[in-house]
Amino acid sequence: MIIDKILLEKLKSNFHEAFWFIKTNKVRTFLTALGIIFGVASVITMLAIGNGAEKEILSQLELVGVNNIVVTPIPDEKNDDLAVDEEENNKTESKRFSKGLDVLDAENIKKHIPSVKIVSPEIILNTYVINNGRQHSVKLIGITNDFLTTSNIELEKGKVFSKYQIINALPVCIVGKKVEKKLFTGESAIGKRIKVKDVWLQIIGVIEEKLISDKAQENLGIRDLNEDVYIPTSTFLVRYKDRKIIVDDVNVRNTNSTGPKKKNYRGNYHQIDKLTIQVSNSDELKATAEVLSKMLKRRHNDVLDFEISIPIQLLKQQQKTKQIFNIVLSIIAGISLLIGGIGIMNIMLASVLERTKEIGIIRAIGATEEDVILQFLSESVLISVGGGIIGIVLGIIGAYVIEAFSGIETILSLTSILTSFFIAVMVGLAFGIFPAKSAAKKRPIEALRSE
């Protein structure tokens, strides 16, 4: 107990002496601590950016689905100036003709590929909705109930499409939260009727609001689901448009004419605009995508008029890039702390040389080597602690400034702040030991003789 009390008094005395020395050499101390300050600030800012990036990746994963494969159609490219002989044209057309992506593709995929859990087709139409005499732009989306699962969304109120409504192509719809707010401010949309293009639809459900950033929409090619109107695919095909019903240009197929003929242009002949396939196991994503590609090519007469993407792989690539970026930032922050530590060591060595006579005096009156080491270590730790505190403040301010001016989301955490502060203190201890031992090793007689 007495020993502990003596040790506490020693520590108190040494830190008081160290504080006095630092106070009398403010400029030098501040310059010494600069490396620690910027190092700690860099660590905090870097971790805040990394946490923000991780949150963004996780939110995007939630939007696209972990085990999803997306198939999108490639419409014909318009090429009216291309002229070919009738015989060559007929051969090319017969060889390259494709029925396009359609509902039958979706049914066959679910039926014949064992690893497939859910298949969700989408048909998209840019149109308008009329309510109370006002017209608003809207996207009309033909879906099945599986769309809610593949898109990780739920209904806030109401219900999904019933089997009876789907089979009979009834004029019912589910709307996004923003659509409800825009058309029915302050009241529920359930049971209300809206006119989308030329068809009156009854609202039976409202999806819960899902926050989707502009960056996510741009990077992942997804829509703001809150602004859409959803109807059964059967209702879409019966009451709006079925692109599978094609009206060919009779002039192109006129076999009695001679001379060069222009290639028939069919535009977007695909019945559906997007096909989302969810597999049971993420390990089967790549293999399923390969089987899917072969099946669709065979069904489309070997015409590659579709493209397949695996959103989670794109996100993993983004995550890898961001991790590399964070590693680079960590190295920079580590170098700053290293430079800060070297700065502390240099200043402390200079301080040892300046105070050689003082060291001789305190050794002559009974101070031990441990007392001298403790005194100089106290100074280096105080410099590190002070630099760490200033660095924490600058790091927090830096994180907010980056978010405000660059749009990059940053998330500060207590763990990152405490970690950076702990590193700062450890740097002070590590780089203060050598100067402290150098001071303690000086012989009192020689130290007293120095000028």
Short mmCIF file of C-alpha atoms in Angstrom, two decimals:
data_model
loop_
_atom_site.label_atom_id
_atom_site.label_comp_id
_atom_site.label_asym_id
_atom_site.label_seq_id
_atom_site.Cartn_x
_atom_site.Cartn_y
_atom_site.Cartn_z
CA MET A 1 0.00 0.00 0.00
CA ILE A 2 2.85 2.38 0.93
CA ILE A 3 4.75 1.41 -2.25
CA ASP A 4 1.66 2.19 -4.37
CA LYS A 5 1.33 5.56 -2.69
CA ILE A 6 5.00 6.39 -3.37
CA LEU A 7 4.60 5.33 -7.02
CA LEU A 8 1.52 7.54 -7.42
CA GLU A 9 3.37 10.49 -5.97
CA LYS A 10 6.29 9.86 -8.36
CA LEU A 11 3.94 9.72 -11.33
CA LYS A 12 2.15 12.88 -10.23
CA SER A 13 5.44 14.72 -9.74
CA ASN A 14 6.86 13.57 -13.09
CA PHE A 15 3.74 14.49 -15.07
CA HIS A 16 3.63 17.87 -13.34
CA GLU A 17 7.27 18.46 -14.32
CA ALA A 18 6.59 17.24 -17.88
CA PHE A 19 3.58 19.56 -18.19
CA TRP A 20 5.67 22.53 -17.00
CA PHE A 21 8.40 21.73 -19.54
CA ILE A 22 5.87 21.41 -22.38
CA LYS A 23 4.19 24.66 -21.33
CA THR A 24 7.49 26.56 -21.47
CA ASN A 25 8.24 25.15 -24.97
CA LYS A 26 4.83 25.49 -26.63
CA VAL A 27 5.93 26.03 -30.26
CA ARG A 28 8.46 23.21 -30.21
CA THR A 29 5.96 20.87 -28.57
CA PHE A 30 3.26 21.73 -31.13
CA LEU A 31 5.63 21.12 -34.04
CA THR A 32 6.67 17.83 -32.42
CA ALA A 33 3.05 16.75 -32.09
CA LEU A 34 2.05 17.63 -35.70
CA GLY A 35 2.80 14.13 -36.97
CA ILE A 36 0.65 12.60 -34.23
CA ILE A 37 -2.14 15.13 -34.85
CA PHE A 38 -2.39 14.46 -38.58
CA GLY A 39 -1.87 10.74 -38.10
CA VAL A 40 -4.77 10.42 -35.64
CA ALA A 41 -6.98 12.70 -37.74
CA SER A 42 -6.21 10.56 -40.81
CA VAL A 43 -7.04 7.32 -38.99
CA ILE A 44 -10.40 8.64 -37.74
CA THR A 45 -11.38 10.13 -41.12
CA MET A 46 -10.28 6.99 -42.99
CA LEU A 47 -12.28 4.70 -40.70
CA ALA A 48 -15.31 6.99 -40.98
CA ILE A 49 -15.13 6.80 -44.80
CA GLY A 50 -14.64 3.02 -44.61
CA ASN A 51 -17.65 2.60 -42.30
CA GLY A 52 -19.75 4.74 -44.65
CA ALA A 53 -18.66 2.70 -47.67
CA GLU A 54 -19.45 -0.56 -45.86
CA LYS A 55 -22.93 0.68 -44.95
CA GLU A 56 -23.52 1.75 -48.56
CA ILE A 57 -22.44 -1.68 -49.87
CA LEU A 58 -24.72 -3.46 -47.37
CA SER A 59 -27.69 -1.23 -48.27
CA GLN A 60 -27.07 -1.84 -51.97
CA LEU A 61 -26.86 -5.58 -51.32
CA GLU A 62 -30.26 -5.35 -49.67
CA LEU A 63 -31.63 -3.58 -52.77
CA VAL A 64 -30.31 -5.99 -55.40
CA GLY A 65 -30.62 -9.18 -53.37
CA VAL A 66 -27.79 -11.45 -52.30
CA ASN A 67 -28.60 -14.43 -54.56
CA ASN A 68 -30.07 -12.66 -57.57
CA ILE A 69 -29.22 -12.97 -61.26
CA VAL A 70 -30.59 -10.28 -63.57
CA VAL A 71 -31.41 -10.84 -67.25
CA THR A 72 -32.10 -7.77 -69.38
CA PRO A 73 -33.05 -7.74 -73.07
CA ILE A 74 -31.03 -6.10 -75.84
CA PRO A 75 -33.39 -4.50 -78.39
CA ASP A 76 -32.55 -4.52 -82.13
CA GLU A 77 -30.29 -1.69 -83.24
CA LYS A 78 -31.88 0.45 -85.92
CA ASN A 79 -29.95 0.21 -89.14
CA ASP A 80 -32.13 1.43 -92.00
CA ASP A 81 -29.18 2.22 -94.28
CA LEU A 82 -27.94 -1.38 -94.43
CA ALA A 83 -28.91 -2.91 -97.81
CA VAL A 84 -28.41 -6.57 -98.65
CA ASP A 85 -29.48 -8.91 -101.42
CA GLU A 86 -32.85 -10.57 -100.96
CA GLU A 87 -31.32 -14.05 -100.73
CA GLU A 88 -28.75 -13.01 -98.13
CA ASN A 89 -31.38 -11.06 -96.26
CA ASN A 90 -33.70 -14.07 -96.06
CA LYS A 91 -30.85 -16.30 -94.84
CA THR A 92 -29.78 -13.77 -92.19
CA GLU A 93 -33.33 -13.21 -90.99
CA SER A 94 -34.09 -16.93 -90.72
CA LYS A 95 -30.82 -17.54 -88.90
CA ARG A 96 -30.96 -14.58 -86.54
CA PHE A 97 -34.65 -14.40 -85.74
CA SER A 98 -35.44 -14.44 -82.02
CA LYS A 99 -38.76 -14.40 -80.25
CA GLY A 100 -37.23 -12.19 -77.54
CA LEU A 101 -37.37 -12.42 -73.77
CA ASP A 102 -40.87 -13.41 -72.71
CA VAL A 103 -43.02 -14.89 -69.95
CA LEU A 104 -42.49 -18.41 -71.32
CA ASP A 105 -38.74 -17.99 -70.72
CA ALA A 106 -39.47 -17.22 -67.08
CA GLU A 107 -41.69 -20.29 -66.72
CA ASN A 108 -39.12 -22.59 -68.36
CA ILE A 109 -36.27 -21.29 -66.21
CA LYS A 110 -38.21 -22.01 -63.02
CA LYS A 111 -39.27 -25.41 -64.33
CA HIS A 112 -35.97 -26.75 -65.67
CA ILE A 113 -33.15 -25.26 -63.56
CA PRO A 114 -33.13 -26.93 -60.10
CA SER A 115 -31.00 -24.27 -58.38
CA VAL A 116 -33.55 -21.53 -59.22
CA LYS A 117 -35.78 -20.58 -56.30
CA ILE A 118 -37.78 -17.61 -57.66
CA VAL A 119 -38.24 -16.03 -61.08
CA SER A 120 -39.60 -12.49 -61.21
CA PRO A 121 -40.39 -10.90 -64.61
CA GLU A 122 -40.92 -7.15 -65.00
CA ILE A 123 -42.57 -5.17 -67.81
CA ILE A 124 -41.94 -1.43 -67.71
CA LEU A 125 -43.94 1.37 -69.30
CA ASN A 126 -43.23 5.08 -68.93
CA THR A 127 -46.68 6.65 -68.75
CA TYR A 128 -48.80 9.01 -66.64
CA VAL A 129 -51.38 8.82 -63.88
CA ILE A 130 -54.41 11.12 -63.61
CA ASN A 131 -55.89 11.95 -60.24
CA ASN A 132 -58.24 14.83 -59.40
CA GLY A 133 -57.71 16.26 -62.87
CA ARG A 134 -53.93 16.43 -62.49
CA GLN A 135 -51.45 14.43 -64.55
CA HIS A 136 -48.23 13.01 -63.10
CA SER A 137 -45.45 11.05 -64.79
CA VAL A 138 -45.09 7.51 -63.50
CA LYS A 139 -43.57 4.14 -64.30
CA LEU A 140 -46.10 1.33 -64.67
CA ILE A 141 -44.51 -2.01 -63.80
CA GLY A 142 -46.01 -5.40 -64.57
CA ILE A 143 -44.91 -7.86 -61.86
CA THR A 144 -45.70 -11.06 -60.03
CA ASN A 145 -45.87 -11.31 -56.25
CA ASP A 146 -42.34 -12.75 -56.30
CA PHE A 147 -41.08 -9.25 -57.16
CA LEU A 148 -41.46 -8.26 -53.49
CA THR A 149 -39.15 -11.11 -52.46
CA THR A 150 -36.42 -10.55 -55.07
CA SER A 151 -36.43 -6.79 -54.37
CA ASN A 152 -36.42 -7.20 -50.55
CA ILE A 153 -39.46 -5.01 -50.06
CA GLU A 154 -42.63 -5.50 -48.04
CA LEU A 155 -46.08 -4.00 -48.05
CA GLU A 156 -46.67 -1.23 -45.54
CA LYS A 157 -50.42 -1.78 -45.82
CA GLY A 158 -52.91 -3.63 -47.98
CA LYS A 159 -52.32 -6.97 -49.64
CA VAL A 160 -50.57 -8.61 -52.58
CA PHE A 161 -52.33 -9.71 -55.78
CA SER A 162 -54.65 -12.66 -55.33
CA LYS A 163 -54.68 -15.68 -57.65
CA TYR A 164 -58.13 -14.66 -58.89
CA GLN A 165 -56.95 -11.14 -59.74
CA ILE A 166 -53.92 -12.50 -61.63
CA ILE A 167 -55.81 -15.15 -63.63
CA ASN A 168 -58.55 -12.72 -64.63
CA ALA A 169 -56.18 -9.79 -65.31
CA LEU A 170 -58.18 -7.50 -63.04
CA PRO A 171 -57.40 -3.73 -62.97
CA VAL A 172 -55.75 -3.63 -59.53
CA CYS A 173 -52.44 -2.10 -58.46
CA ILE A 174 -49.93 -1.64 -55.66
CA VAL A 175 -48.30 1.79 -55.42
CA GLY A 176 -45.02 3.10 -54.04
CA LYS A 177 -45.02 5.24 -50.90
CA LYS A 178 -44.09 8.41 -52.82
CA VAL A 179 -46.99 7.85 -55.21
CA GLU A 180 -49.38 7.64 -52.25
CA LYS A 181 -47.94 10.83 -50.74
CA LYS A 182 -48.15 12.67 -54.06
CA LEU A 183 -51.69 11.62 -55.01
CA PHE A 184 -53.35 11.21 -51.61
CA THR A 185 -51.64 13.63 -49.25
CA GLY A 186 -52.48 12.91 -45.62
CA GLU A 187 -54.78 9.97 -46.36
CA SER A 188 -54.55 6.27 -47.16
CA ALA A 189 -54.55 5.19 -50.80
CA ILE A 190 -56.04 1.74 -50.09
CA GLY A 191 -59.31 1.26 -51.95
CA LYS A 192 -58.90 4.44 -54.03
CA ARG A 193 -58.96 4.42 -57.82
CA ILE A 194 -56.45 6.09 -60.15
CA LYS A 195 -56.38 6.37 -63.92
CA VAL A 196 -53.07 5.17 -65.36
CA LYS A 197 -53.01 6.06 -69.04
CA ASP A 198 -56.45 4.85 -70.23
CA VAL A 199 -57.22 2.30 -67.52
CA TRP A 200 -58.77 2.85 -64.11
CA LEU A 201 -56.93 0.85 -61.43
CA GLN A 202 -57.96 0.13 -57.85
CA ILE A 203 -55.19 0.41 -55.24
CA ILE A 204 -54.99 -2.69 -53.03
CA GLY A 205 -51.58 -2.13 -51.42
CA VAL A 206 -48.78 0.34 -50.65
CA ILE A 207 -45.14 -0.78 -50.40
CA GLU A 208 -43.06 0.40 -47.47
CA GLU A 209 -40.75 3.32 -48.25
CA LYS A 210 -37.25 2.22 -49.17
CA LEU A 211 -34.43 4.75 -49.20
CA ILE A 212 -32.51 4.50 -52.47
CA SER A 213 -29.69 6.98 -53.06
CA ASP A 214 -29.02 8.54 -56.46
CA LYS A 215 -25.59 6.90 -56.38
CA ALA A 216 -27.12 3.45 -55.90
CA GLN A 217 -29.57 4.06 -58.74
CA GLU A 218 -26.72 5.08 -61.03
CA ASN A 219 -24.25 2.33 -60.05
CA LEU A 220 -26.71 -0.56 -59.95
CA GLY A 221 -29.14 0.57 -62.64
CA ILE A 222 -32.13 0.28 -60.31
CA ARG A 223 -35.21 2.45 -60.07
CA ASP A 224 -36.65 4.35 -57.16
CA LEU A 225 -39.22 1.70 -56.22
CA ASN A 226 -41.20 4.26 -54.20
CA GLU A 227 -42.27 6.14 -57.35
CA ASP A 228 -43.76 3.23 -59.34
CA VAL A 229 -47.22 1.75 -59.86
CA TYR A 230 -47.28 -2.08 -59.90
CA ILE A 231 -49.86 -4.29 -61.63
CA PRO A 232 -49.97 -8.05 -62.38
CA THR A 233 -48.11 -9.01 -65.57
CA SER A 234 -51.35 -10.55 -66.88
CA THR A 235 -53.14 -7.22 -66.41
CA PHE A 236 -50.31 -5.41 -68.19
CA LEU A 237 -50.33 -7.73 -71.20
CA VAL A 238 -54.13 -7.76 -71.54
CA ARG A 239 -55.06 -4.16 -70.71
CA TYR A 240 -51.96 -2.23 -71.85
CA LYS A 241 -49.45 -3.67 -74.32
CA ASP A 242 -48.04 -7.03 -75.33
CA ARG A 243 -44.91 -6.55 -77.45
CA LYS A 244 -44.99 -10.21 -78.43
CA ILE A 245 -47.71 -9.31 -80.91
CA ILE A 246 -45.55 -8.01 -83.76
CA VAL A 247 -46.79 -6.31 -86.90
CA ASP A 248 -44.16 -6.87 -89.57
CA ASP A 249 -43.48 -4.44 -92.37
CA VAL A 250 -45.09 -6.21 -95.39
CA ASN A 251 -42.87 -4.33 -97.79
CA VAL A 252 -39.77 -5.99 -96.34
CA ARG A 253 -41.15 -9.47 -96.94
CA ASN A 254 -42.33 -8.89 -100.49
CA THR A 255 -40.76 -11.87 -102.31
CA ASN A 256 -41.89 -10.70 -105.77
CA SER A 257 -39.72 -7.58 -105.71
CA THR A 258 -36.13 -7.51 -106.89
CA GLY A 259 -33.05 -5.55 -105.95
CA PRO A 260 -31.54 -4.80 -102.57
CA LYS A 261 -33.84 -4.89 -99.55
CA LYS A 262 -33.48 -3.16 -96.20
CA LYS A 263 -33.23 -5.17 -93.05
CA ASN A 264 -36.46 -5.38 -91.04
CA TYR A 265 -36.31 -3.30 -87.86
CA ARG A 266 -38.39 -4.62 -84.97
CA GLY A 267 -37.14 -2.39 -82.17
CA ASN A 268 -37.87 -3.65 -78.66
CA TYR A 269 -39.68 -6.86 -79.54
CA HIS A 270 -39.08 -8.38 -76.08
CA GLN A 271 -42.23 -9.11 -74.11
CA ILE A 272 -40.60 -8.37 -70.75
CA ASP A 273 -37.99 -5.77 -69.78
CA LYS A 274 -36.27 -7.50 -66.90
CA LEU A 275 -36.02 -10.95 -65.42
CA THR A 276 -34.72 -11.44 -61.88
CA ILE A 277 -33.77 -14.99 -60.92
CA GLN A 278 -33.08 -15.84 -57.30
CA VAL A 279 -31.07 -19.00 -56.58
CA SER A 280 -31.18 -21.07 -53.40
CA ASN A 281 -27.46 -20.84 -52.64
CA SER A 282 -25.01 -18.03 -53.42
CA ASP A 283 -22.37 -20.64 -54.33
CA GLU A 284 -24.55 -21.64 -57.30
CA LEU A 285 -24.76 -18.13 -58.80
CA LYS A 286 -22.04 -18.51 -61.41
CA ALA A 287 -23.01 -22.04 -62.49
CA THR A 288 -26.69 -21.07 -62.70
CA ALA A 289 -25.86 -18.01 -64.80
CA GLU A 290 -23.94 -20.21 -67.27
CA VAL A 291 -26.79 -22.73 -67.56
CA LEU A 292 -29.23 -19.82 -67.88
CA SER A 293 -27.23 -18.32 -70.74
CA LYS A 294 -27.14 -21.61 -72.66
CA MET A 295 -30.87 -22.19 -72.17
CA LEU A 296 -31.85 -18.71 -73.33
CA LYS A 297 -29.54 -18.86 -76.36
CA ARG A 298 -31.14 -22.14 -77.39
CA ARG A 299 -34.65 -20.76 -76.91
CA HIS A 300 -33.72 -17.57 -78.80
CA ASN A 301 -32.34 -19.41 -81.83
CA ASP A 302 -28.69 -18.74 -80.88
CA VAL A 303 -29.28 -14.98 -80.93
CA LEU A 304 -27.56 -13.16 -78.08
CA ASP A 305 -30.30 -10.54 -77.58
CA PHE A 306 -30.02 -10.55 -73.80
CA GLU A 307 -27.36 -9.92 -71.16
CA ILE A 308 -26.88 -11.56 -67.80
CA SER A 309 -25.42 -9.86 -64.74
CA ILE A 310 -24.88 -10.88 -61.13
CA PRO A 311 -25.29 -7.70 -59.02
CA ILE A 312 -23.55 -9.13 -55.96
CA GLN A 313 -20.38 -9.73 -58.00
CA LEU A 314 -20.40 -6.11 -59.15
CA LEU A 315 -20.84 -4.98 -55.55
CA LYS A 316 -18.03 -7.26 -54.38
CA GLN A 317 -15.76 -5.66 -56.97
CA GLN A 318 -16.77 -2.21 -55.70
CA GLN A 319 -16.16 -3.38 -52.15
CA LYS A 320 -12.72 -4.69 -53.09
CA THR A 321 -11.84 -1.36 -54.72
CA LYS A 322 -12.98 0.53 -51.63
CA GLN A 323 -11.02 -1.82 -49.37
CA ILE A 324 -7.86 -1.12 -51.40
CA PHE A 325 -8.60 2.59 -51.05
CA ASN A 326 -8.99 2.19 -47.28
CA ILE A 327 -5.72 0.22 -47.07
CA VAL A 328 -3.92 3.05 -48.90
CA LEU A 329 -5.43 5.57 -46.49
CA SER A 330 -4.38 3.38 -43.55
CA ILE A 331 -0.80 3.25 -44.82
CA ILE A 332 -0.76 7.04 -45.20
CA ALA A 333 -2.14 7.44 -41.68
CA GLY A 334 0.41 4.94 -40.37
CA ILE A 335 3.25 6.84 -42.05
CA SER A 336 1.99 10.07 -40.45
CA LEU A 337 2.03 8.42 -37.03
CA LEU A 338 5.47 6.97 -37.70
CA ILE A 339 6.79 10.41 -38.66
CA GLY A 340 5.13 11.80 -35.56
CA GLY A 341 6.88 9.19 -33.43
CA ILE A 342 10.25 9.94 -35.04
CA GLY A 343 9.63 13.64 -34.39
CA ILE A 344 8.98 12.93 -30.72
CA MET A 345 12.12 10.84 -30.47
CA ASN A 346 14.27 13.55 -32.11
CA ILE A 347 12.91 16.31 -29.90
CA MET A 348 13.31 14.19 -26.79
CA LEU A 349 16.94 13.37 -27.73
CA ALA A 350 17.56 17.08 -28.22
CA SER A 351 15.89 17.70 -24.86
CA VAL A 352 18.22 15.14 -23.24
CA LEU A 353 21.26 17.00 -24.61
CA GLU A 354 19.91 20.36 -23.42
CA ARG A 355 19.13 19.06 -19.93
CA THR A 356 22.25 16.98 -19.35
CA LYS A 357 23.29 19.12 -16.39
CA GLU A 358 19.80 18.89 -14.91
CA ILE A 359 19.96 15.10 -15.25
CA GLY A 360 23.32 15.11 -13.40
CA ILE A 361 21.86 17.18 -10.55
CA ILE A 362 18.79 14.99 -9.98
CA ARG A 363 20.97 11.85 -10.18
CA ALA A 364 23.42 13.36 -7.69
CA ILE A 365 20.67 14.04 -5.13
CA GLY A 366 19.39 10.47 -5.26
CA ALA A 367 17.20 9.99 -8.35
CA THR A 368 17.43 6.49 -9.82
CA GLU A 369 17.61 5.51 -13.48
CA GLU A 370 13.94 4.53 -13.30
CA ASP A 371 13.07 8.06 -12.05
CA VAL A 372 14.85 9.67 -15.03
CA ILE A 373 13.22 7.26 -17.50
CA LEU A 374 9.81 7.98 -16.00
CA GLN A 375 10.33 11.74 -16.25
CA PHE A 376 11.22 11.72 -19.97
CA LEU A 377 8.57 9.12 -20.79
CA SER A 378 6.00 11.35 -19.09
CA GLU A 379 6.90 14.18 -21.48
CA SER A 380 6.66 12.01 -24.62
CA VAL A 381 3.34 10.50 -23.48
CA LEU A 382 1.90 13.94 -22.70
CA ILE A 383 2.92 15.17 -26.16
CA SER A 384 1.27 12.13 -27.71
CA VAL A 385 -1.89 12.49 -25.62
CA GLY A 386 -2.18 16.19 -26.46
CA GLY A 387 -1.56 15.49 -30.15
CA GLY A 388 -4.07 12.63 -30.03
CA ILE A 389 -6.81 14.83 -28.55
CA ILE A 390 -6.27 17.55 -31.15
CA GLY A 391 -6.13 14.85 -33.86
CA ILE A 392 -9.47 13.42 -32.69
CA VAL A 393 -11.12 16.84 -32.94
CA LEU A 394 -9.66 17.43 -36.42
CA GLY A 395 -10.63 13.91 -37.52
CA ILE A 396 -14.26 14.40 -36.47
CA ILE A 397 -14.42 17.80 -38.18
CA GLY A 398 -12.73 16.32 -41.28
CA ALA A 399 -15.30 13.51 -41.52
CA TYR A 400 -18.19 15.99 -41.41
CA VAL A 401 -16.51 18.29 -43.93
CA ILE A 402 -15.92 15.41 -46.39
CA GLU A 403 -19.56 14.33 -46.12
CA ALA A 404 -20.84 17.88 -46.55
CA PHE A 405 -18.74 18.82 -49.60
CA SER A 406 -18.17 15.53 -51.44
CA GLY A 407 -21.40 13.66 -50.78
CA ILE A 408 -19.46 10.63 -49.47
CA GLU A 409 -21.23 9.19 -46.43
CA THR A 410 -19.01 9.00 -43.35
CA ILE A 411 -19.83 7.19 -40.12
CA LEU A 412 -17.89 7.98 -36.97
CA SER A 413 -17.58 5.28 -34.34
CA LEU A 414 -16.37 5.33 -30.74
CA THR A 415 -14.16 2.33 -31.54
CA SER A 416 -12.22 4.21 -34.23
CA ILE A 417 -11.74 7.22 -31.96
CA LEU A 418 -10.51 5.12 -29.02
CA THR A 419 -8.28 3.04 -31.32
CA SER A 420 -6.60 6.09 -32.81
CA PHE A 421 -6.08 7.60 -29.36
CA PHE A 422 -4.59 4.35 -28.05
CA ILE A 423 -2.21 4.20 -31.04
CA ALA A 424 -1.12 7.80 -30.37
CA VAL A 425 -0.27 6.97 -26.74
CA MET A 426 1.59 3.79 -27.77
CA VAL A 427 3.62 5.79 -30.31
CA GLY A 428 4.59 8.22 -27.56
CA LEU A 429 5.70 5.37 -25.33
CA ALA A 430 7.53 3.48 -28.07
CA PHE A 431 9.48 6.44 -29.41
CA GLY A 432 10.06 7.97 -25.97
CA ILE A 433 11.79 4.92 -24.50
CA PHE A 434 15.10 5.35 -26.33
CA PRO A 435 15.65 9.03 -25.36
CA ALA A 436 14.53 8.25 -21.79
CA LYS A 437 17.03 5.37 -21.49
CA SER A 438 19.72 7.53 -23.07
CA ALA A 439 19.11 10.15 -20.36
CA ALA A 440 19.08 7.54 -17.57
CA LYS A 441 22.41 6.01 -18.67
CA LYS A 442 24.31 9.26 -18.26
CA ARG A 443 26.78 9.17 -15.36
CA PRO A 444 26.08 11.93 -12.82
CA ILE A 445 29.73 13.22 -12.73
CA GLU A 446 29.97 13.57 -16.49
CA ALA A 447 26.50 15.11 -16.69
CA LEU A 448 27.42 17.77 -14.09
CA ARG A 449 30.58 18.70 -16.03
CA SER A 450 28.65 19.39 -19.26
CA GLU A 451 27.90 22.96 -20.27
#
